[in-house]
PDB file of C-alpha atoms in Angstrom:
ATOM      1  CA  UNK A   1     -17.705  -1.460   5.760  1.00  0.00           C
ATOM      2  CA  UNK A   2     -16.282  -0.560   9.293  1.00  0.00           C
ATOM      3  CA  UNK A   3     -17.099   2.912  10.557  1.00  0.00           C
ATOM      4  CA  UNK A   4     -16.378   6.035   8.659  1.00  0.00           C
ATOM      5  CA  UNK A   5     -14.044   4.377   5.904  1.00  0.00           C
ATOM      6  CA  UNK A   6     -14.745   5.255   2.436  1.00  0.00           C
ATOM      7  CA  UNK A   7     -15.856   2.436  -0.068  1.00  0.00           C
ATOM      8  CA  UNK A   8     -13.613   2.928  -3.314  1.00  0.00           C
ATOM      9  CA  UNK A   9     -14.232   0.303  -6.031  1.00  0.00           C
ATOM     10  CA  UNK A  10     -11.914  -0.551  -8.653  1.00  0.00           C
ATOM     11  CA  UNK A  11     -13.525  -1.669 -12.411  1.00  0.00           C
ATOM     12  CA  UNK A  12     -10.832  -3.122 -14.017  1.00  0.00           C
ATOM     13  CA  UNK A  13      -9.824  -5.684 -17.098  1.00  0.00           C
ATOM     14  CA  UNK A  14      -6.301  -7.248 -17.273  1.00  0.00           C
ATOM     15  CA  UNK A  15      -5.902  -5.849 -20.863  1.00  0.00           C
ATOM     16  CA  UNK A  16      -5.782  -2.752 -20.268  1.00  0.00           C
ATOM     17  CA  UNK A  17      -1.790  -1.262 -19.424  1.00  0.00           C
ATOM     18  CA  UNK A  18      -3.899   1.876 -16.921  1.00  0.00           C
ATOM     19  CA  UNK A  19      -5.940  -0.506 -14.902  1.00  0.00           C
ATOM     20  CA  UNK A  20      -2.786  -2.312 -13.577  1.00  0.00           C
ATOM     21  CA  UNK A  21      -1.107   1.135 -12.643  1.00  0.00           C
ATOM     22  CA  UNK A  22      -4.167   2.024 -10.949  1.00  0.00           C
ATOM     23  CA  UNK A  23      -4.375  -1.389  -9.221  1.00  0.00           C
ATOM     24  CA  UNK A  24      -1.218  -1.354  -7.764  1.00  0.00           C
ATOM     25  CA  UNK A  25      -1.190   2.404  -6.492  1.00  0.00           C
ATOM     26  CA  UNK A  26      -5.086   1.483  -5.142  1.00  0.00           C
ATOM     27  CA  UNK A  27      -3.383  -1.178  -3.460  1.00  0.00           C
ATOM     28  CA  UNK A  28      -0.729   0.378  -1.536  1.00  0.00           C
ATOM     29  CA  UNK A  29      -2.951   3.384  -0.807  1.00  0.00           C
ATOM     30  CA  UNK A  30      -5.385   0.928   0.779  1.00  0.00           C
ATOM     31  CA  UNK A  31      -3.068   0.152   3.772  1.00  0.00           C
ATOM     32  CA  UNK A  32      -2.656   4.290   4.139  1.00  0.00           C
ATOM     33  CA  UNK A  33      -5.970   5.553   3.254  1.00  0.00           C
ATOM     34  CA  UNK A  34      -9.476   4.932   5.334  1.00  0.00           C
ATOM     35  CA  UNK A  35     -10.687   2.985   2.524  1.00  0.00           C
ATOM     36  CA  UNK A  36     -12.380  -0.119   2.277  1.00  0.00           C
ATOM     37  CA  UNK A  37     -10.835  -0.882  -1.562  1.00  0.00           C
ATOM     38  CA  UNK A  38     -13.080  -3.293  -3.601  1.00  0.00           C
ATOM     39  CA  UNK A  39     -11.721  -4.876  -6.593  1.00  0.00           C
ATOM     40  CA  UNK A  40     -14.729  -5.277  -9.323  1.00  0.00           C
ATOM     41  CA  UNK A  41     -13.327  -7.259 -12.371  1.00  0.00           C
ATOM     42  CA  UNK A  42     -15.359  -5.885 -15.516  1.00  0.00           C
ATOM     43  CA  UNK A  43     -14.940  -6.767 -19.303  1.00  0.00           C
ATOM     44  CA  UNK A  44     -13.368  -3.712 -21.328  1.00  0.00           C
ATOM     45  CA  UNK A  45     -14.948  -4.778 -24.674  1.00  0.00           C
ATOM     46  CA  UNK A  46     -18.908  -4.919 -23.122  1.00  0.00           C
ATOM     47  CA  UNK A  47     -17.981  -1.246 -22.281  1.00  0.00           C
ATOM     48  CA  UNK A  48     -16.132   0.067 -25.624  1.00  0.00           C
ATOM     49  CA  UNK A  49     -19.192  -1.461 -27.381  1.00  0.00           C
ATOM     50  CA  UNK A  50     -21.880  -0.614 -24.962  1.00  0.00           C
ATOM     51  CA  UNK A  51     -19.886   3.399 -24.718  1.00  0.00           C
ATOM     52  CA  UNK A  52     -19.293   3.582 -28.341  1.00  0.00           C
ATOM     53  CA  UNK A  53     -15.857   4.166 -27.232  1.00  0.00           C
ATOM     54  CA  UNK A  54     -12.739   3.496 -29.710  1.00  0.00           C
ATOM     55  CA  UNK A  55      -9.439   2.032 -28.118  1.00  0.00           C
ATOM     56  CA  UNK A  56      -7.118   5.263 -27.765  1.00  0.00           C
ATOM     57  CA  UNK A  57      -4.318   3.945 -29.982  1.00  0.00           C
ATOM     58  CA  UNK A  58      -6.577   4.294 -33.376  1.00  0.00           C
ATOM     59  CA  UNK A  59      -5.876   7.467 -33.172  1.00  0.00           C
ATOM     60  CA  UNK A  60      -1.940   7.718 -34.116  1.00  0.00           C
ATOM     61  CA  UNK A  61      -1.099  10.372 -32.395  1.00  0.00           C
ATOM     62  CA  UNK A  62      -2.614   9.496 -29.502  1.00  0.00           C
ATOM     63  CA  UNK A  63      -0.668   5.889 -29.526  1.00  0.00           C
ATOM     64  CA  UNK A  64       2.052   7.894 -29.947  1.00  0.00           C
ATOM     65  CA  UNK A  65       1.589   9.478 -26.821  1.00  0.00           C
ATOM     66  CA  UNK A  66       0.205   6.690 -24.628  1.00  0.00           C
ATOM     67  CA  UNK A  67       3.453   4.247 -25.056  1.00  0.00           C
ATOM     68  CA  UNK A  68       5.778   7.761 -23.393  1.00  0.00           C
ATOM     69  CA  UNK A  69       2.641   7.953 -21.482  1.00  0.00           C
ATOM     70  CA  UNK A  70       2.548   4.667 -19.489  1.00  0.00           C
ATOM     71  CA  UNK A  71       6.859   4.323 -19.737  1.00  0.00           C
ATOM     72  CA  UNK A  72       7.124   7.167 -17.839  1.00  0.00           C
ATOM     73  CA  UNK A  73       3.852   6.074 -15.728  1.00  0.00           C
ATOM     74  CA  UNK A  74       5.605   2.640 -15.257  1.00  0.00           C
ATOM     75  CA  UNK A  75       8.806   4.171 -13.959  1.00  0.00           C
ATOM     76  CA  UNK A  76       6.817   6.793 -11.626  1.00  0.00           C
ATOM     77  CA  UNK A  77       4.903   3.860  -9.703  1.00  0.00           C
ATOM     78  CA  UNK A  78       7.512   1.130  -9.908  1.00  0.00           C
ATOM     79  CA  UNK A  79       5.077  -1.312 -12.070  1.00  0.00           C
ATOM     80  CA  UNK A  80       6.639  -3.469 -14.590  1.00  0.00           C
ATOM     81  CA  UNK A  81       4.714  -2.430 -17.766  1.00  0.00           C
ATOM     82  CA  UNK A  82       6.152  -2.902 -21.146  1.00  0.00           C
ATOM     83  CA  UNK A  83       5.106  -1.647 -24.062  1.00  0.00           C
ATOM     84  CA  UNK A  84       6.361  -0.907 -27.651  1.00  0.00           C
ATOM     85  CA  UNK A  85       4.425   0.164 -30.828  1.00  0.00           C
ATOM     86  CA  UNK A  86       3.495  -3.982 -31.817  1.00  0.00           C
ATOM     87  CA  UNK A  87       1.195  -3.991 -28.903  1.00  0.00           C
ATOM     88  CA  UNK A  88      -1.605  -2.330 -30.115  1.00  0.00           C
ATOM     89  CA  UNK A  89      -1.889  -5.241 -32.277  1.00  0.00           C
ATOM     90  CA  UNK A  90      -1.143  -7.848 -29.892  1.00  0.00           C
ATOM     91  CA  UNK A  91      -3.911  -6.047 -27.823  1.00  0.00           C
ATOM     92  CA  UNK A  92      -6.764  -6.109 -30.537  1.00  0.00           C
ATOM     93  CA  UNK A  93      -5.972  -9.920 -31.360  1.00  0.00           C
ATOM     94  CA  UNK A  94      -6.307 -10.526 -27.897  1.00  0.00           C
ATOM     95  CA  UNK A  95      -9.470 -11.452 -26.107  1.00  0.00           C
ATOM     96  CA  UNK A  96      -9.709 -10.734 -21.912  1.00  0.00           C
ATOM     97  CA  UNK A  97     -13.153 -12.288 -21.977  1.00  0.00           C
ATOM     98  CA  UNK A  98     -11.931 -15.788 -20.776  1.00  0.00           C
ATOM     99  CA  UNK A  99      -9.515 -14.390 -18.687  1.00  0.00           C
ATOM    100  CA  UNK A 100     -12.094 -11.917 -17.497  1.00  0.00           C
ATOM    101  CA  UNK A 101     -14.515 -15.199 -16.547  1.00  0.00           C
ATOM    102  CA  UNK A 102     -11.761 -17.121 -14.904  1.00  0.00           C
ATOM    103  CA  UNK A 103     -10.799 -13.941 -12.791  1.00  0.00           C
ATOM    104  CA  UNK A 104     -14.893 -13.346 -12.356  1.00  0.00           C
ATOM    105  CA  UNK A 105     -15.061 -16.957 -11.077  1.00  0.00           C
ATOM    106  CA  UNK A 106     -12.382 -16.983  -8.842  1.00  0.00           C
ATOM    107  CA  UNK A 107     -13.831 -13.420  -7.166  1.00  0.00           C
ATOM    108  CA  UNK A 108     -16.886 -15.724  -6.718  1.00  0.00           C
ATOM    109  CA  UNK A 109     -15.357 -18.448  -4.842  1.00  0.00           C
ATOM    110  CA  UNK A 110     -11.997 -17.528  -3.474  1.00  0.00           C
ATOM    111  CA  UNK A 111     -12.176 -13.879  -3.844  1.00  0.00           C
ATOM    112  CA  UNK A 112      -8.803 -14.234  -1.137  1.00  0.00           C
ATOM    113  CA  UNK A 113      -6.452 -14.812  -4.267  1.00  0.00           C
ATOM    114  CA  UNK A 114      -8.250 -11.995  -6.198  1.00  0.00           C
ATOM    115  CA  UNK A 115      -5.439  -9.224  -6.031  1.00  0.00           C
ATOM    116  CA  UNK A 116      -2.671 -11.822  -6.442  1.00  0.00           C
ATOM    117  CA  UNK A 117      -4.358 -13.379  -9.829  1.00  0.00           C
ATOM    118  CA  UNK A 118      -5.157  -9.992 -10.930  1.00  0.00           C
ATOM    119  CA  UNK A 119      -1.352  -9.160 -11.047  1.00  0.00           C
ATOM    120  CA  UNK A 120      -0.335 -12.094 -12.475  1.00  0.00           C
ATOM    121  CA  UNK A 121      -2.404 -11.714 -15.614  1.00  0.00           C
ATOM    122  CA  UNK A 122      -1.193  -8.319 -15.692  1.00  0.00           C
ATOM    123  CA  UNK A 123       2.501  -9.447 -15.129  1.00  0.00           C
ATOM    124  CA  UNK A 124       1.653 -12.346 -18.003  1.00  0.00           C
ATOM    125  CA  UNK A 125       0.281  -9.811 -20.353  1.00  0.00           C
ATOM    126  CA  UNK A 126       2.173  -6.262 -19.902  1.00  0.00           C
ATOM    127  CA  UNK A 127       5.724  -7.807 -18.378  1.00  0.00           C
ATOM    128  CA  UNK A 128       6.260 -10.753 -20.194  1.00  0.00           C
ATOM    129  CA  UNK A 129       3.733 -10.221 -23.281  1.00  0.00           C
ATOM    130  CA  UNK A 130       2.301 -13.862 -23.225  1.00  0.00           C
ATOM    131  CA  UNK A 131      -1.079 -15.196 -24.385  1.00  0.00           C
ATOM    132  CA  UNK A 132      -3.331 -15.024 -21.796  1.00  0.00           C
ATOM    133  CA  UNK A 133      -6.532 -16.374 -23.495  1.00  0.00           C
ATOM    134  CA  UNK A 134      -5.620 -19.741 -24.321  1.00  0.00           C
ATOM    135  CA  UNK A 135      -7.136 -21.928 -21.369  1.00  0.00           C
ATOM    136  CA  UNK A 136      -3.450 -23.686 -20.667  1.00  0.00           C
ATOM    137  CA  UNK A 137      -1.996 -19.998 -19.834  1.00  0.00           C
ATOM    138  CA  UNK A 138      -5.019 -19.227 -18.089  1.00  0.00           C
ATOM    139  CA  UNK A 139      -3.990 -22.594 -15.504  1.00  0.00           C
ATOM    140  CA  UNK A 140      -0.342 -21.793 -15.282  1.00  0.00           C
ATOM    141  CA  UNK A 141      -1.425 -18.163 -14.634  1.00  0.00           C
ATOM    142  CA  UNK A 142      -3.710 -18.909 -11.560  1.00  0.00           C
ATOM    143  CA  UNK A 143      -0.983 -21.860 -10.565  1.00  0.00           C
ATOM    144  CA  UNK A 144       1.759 -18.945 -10.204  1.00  0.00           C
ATOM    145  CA  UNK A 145      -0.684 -16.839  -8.347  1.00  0.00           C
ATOM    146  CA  UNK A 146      -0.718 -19.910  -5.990  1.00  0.00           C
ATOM    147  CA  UNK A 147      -4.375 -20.871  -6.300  1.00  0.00           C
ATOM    148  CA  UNK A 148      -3.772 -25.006  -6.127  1.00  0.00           C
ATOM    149  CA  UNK A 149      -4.703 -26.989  -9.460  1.00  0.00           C
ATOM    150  CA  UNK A 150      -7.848 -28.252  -8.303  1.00  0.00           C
ATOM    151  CA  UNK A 151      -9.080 -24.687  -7.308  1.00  0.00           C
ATOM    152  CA  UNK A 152      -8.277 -23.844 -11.107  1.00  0.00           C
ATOM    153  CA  UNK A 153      -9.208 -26.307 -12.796  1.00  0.00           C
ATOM    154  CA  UNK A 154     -13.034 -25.607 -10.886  1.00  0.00           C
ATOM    155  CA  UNK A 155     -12.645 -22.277 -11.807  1.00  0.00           C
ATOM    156  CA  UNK A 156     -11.708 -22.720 -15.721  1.00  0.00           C
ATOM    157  CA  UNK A 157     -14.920 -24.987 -15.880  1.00  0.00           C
ATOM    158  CA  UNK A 158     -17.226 -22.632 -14.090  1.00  0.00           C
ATOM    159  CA  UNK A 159     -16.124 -19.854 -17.017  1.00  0.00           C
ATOM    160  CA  UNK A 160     -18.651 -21.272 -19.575  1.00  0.00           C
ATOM    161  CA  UNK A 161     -21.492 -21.124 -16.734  1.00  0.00           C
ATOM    162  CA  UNK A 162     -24.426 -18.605 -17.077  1.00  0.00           C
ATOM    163  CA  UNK A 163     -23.633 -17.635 -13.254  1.00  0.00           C
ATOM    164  CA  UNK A 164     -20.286 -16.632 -14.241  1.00  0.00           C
ATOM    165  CA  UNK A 165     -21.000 -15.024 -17.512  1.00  0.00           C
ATOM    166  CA  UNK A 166     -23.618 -13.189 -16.080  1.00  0.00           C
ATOM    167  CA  UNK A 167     -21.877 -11.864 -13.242  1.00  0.00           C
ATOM    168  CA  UNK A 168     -19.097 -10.618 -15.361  1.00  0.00           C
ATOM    169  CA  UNK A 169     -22.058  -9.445 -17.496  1.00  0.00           C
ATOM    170  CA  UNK A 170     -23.610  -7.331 -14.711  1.00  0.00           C
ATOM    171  CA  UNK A 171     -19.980  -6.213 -13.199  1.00  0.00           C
ATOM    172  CA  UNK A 172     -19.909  -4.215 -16.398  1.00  0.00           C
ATOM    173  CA  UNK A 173     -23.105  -3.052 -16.601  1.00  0.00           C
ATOM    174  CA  UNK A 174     -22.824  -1.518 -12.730  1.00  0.00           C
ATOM    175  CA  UNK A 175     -19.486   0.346 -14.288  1.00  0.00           C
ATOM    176  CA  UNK A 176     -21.692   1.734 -17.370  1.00  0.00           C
ATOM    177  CA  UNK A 177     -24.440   2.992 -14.873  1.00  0.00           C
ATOM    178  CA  UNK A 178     -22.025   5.008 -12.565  1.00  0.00           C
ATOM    179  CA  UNK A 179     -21.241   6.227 -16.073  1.00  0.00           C
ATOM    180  CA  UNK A 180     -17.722   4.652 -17.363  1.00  0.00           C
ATOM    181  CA  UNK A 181     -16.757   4.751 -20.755  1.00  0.00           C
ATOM    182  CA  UNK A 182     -13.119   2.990 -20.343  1.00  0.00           C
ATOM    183  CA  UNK A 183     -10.986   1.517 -17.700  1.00  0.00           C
ATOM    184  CA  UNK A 184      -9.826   2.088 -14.793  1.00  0.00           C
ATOM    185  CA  UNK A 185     -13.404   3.061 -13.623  1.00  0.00           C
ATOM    186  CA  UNK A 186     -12.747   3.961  -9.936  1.00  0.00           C
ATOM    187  CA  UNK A 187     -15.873   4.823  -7.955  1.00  0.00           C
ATOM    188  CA  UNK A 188     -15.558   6.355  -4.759  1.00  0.00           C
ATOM    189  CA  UNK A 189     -19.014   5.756  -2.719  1.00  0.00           C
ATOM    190  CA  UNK A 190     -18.358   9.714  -0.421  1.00  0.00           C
ATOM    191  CA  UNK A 191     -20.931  11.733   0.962  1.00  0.00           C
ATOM    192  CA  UNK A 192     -23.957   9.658  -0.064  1.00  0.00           C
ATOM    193  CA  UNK A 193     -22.894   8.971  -3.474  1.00  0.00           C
ATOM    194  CA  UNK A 194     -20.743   7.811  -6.461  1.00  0.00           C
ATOM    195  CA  UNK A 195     -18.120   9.653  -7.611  1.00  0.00           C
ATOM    196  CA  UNK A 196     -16.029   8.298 -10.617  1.00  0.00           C
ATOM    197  CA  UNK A 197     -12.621   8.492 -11.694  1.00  0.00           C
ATOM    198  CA  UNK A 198     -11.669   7.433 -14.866  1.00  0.00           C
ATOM    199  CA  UNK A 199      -8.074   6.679 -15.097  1.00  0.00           C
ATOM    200  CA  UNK A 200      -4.715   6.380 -12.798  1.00  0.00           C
ATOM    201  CA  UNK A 201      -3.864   9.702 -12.546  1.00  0.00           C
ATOM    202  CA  UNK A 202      -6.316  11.436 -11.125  1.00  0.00           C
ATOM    203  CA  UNK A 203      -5.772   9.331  -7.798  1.00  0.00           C
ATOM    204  CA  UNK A 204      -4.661  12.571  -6.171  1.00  0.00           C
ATOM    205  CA  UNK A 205      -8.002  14.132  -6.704  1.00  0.00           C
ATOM    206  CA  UNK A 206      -9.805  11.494  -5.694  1.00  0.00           C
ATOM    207  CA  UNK A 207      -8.346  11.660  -2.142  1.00  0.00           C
ATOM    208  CA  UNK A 208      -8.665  15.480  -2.249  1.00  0.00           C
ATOM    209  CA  UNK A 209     -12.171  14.412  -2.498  1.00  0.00           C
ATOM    210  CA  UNK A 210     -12.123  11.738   0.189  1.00  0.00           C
ATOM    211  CA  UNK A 211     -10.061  13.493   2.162  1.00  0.00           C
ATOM    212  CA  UNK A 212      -7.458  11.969   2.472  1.00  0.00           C
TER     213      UNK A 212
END
């Protein structure tokens, strides 16, 4: 990291509606903040499981709350999110691990296309509510994102490899020791130390803390 900027890391998963707001505000507040932002692509599930956590919208009231909660979110930071009461379903039939291994892989190898393949799962999943777990979305996914067919088709093969599974594996296990229990998991490395975040909105109070 150059002099005196602050490392902030991002633990994210593509199924998850709060990691893509906090992606895209992390992103533009990279280019205005002295931060060095790095994007850590994590597994939800290994952390609801490893946490004991429950996904927020088994509790009705709180799924209730969550889709005014991320409409209003989505309006406030200009992201295209989506959501109605059927996606709490769609979300528990739906597996990120392969898209979690693909996007794993590609941090691995051309971590350069990492923020735009990021965003184009999430644009996939929240905008247009497709499949993304099926192996054919997971190709036309990374094609959109502009990462060439060879360069996905390397990286959809390289998703059943212990190197990439364990990666993935250990991604999520870093998360879990700075002490998330959901996602976003934003770690800001200030002063000598972690400092976690969980959420996008407390982004404010993490740059009170920075500084910034």
């Amino acid at each position: 990291a150059s002099m005196g900027r602050t490392i902030v890391e991002l633990f994210y998963d593509v199924i998850s509606p709060y990691s893509w707001l906090g992606f895209e505000v992390l992103c533009r507040y990279q280019h205005i903040w002295n931060i060095d932002l790095r994007l850590r692509p994590a597994f939800l599930g290994g952390i609801m499981q490893q946490t004991g956590n429950k996904p927020p919208a088994m509790l009705p009231k709180r799924a209730e709350y969550m889709l005014k909660d991320i409409e209003r979110m989505a309006k406030y930071y200009q992201v295209p999110v989506r959501m109605s009461g059927d996606d709490f379903q769609r979300i528990m039939g739906t597996s990120s691990l392969a898209a979690m291994r693909f996007i794993t892989a590609i941090d691995m190898t051309n971590p350069q296309y990492l923020e735009a393949l990021s965003r184009e799962f999430w644009m996939h999943f929240w905008s247009q509510h497709e499949d993304i777990s099926q192996p054919e979305n997971i190709l036309a996914i990374a094609r959109q994102a502009g990462l060439s067919s060879e360069l996905s088709q390397k990286a959809l093969e390289m998703i059943s490899t212990p190197t990439v599974k364990d990666q993935l594996k250990e991604t999520t296990a870093e998360a879990i020791k700075y002490g998330a229990f959901g996602m976003p998991a934003v770690v800001a490395h200030y002063n000598g130390k972690p400092h976690l975040f969980f959420g996008s909105d407390r982004l404010e109070l993490l740059g009170s803390v920075i500084g910034e």
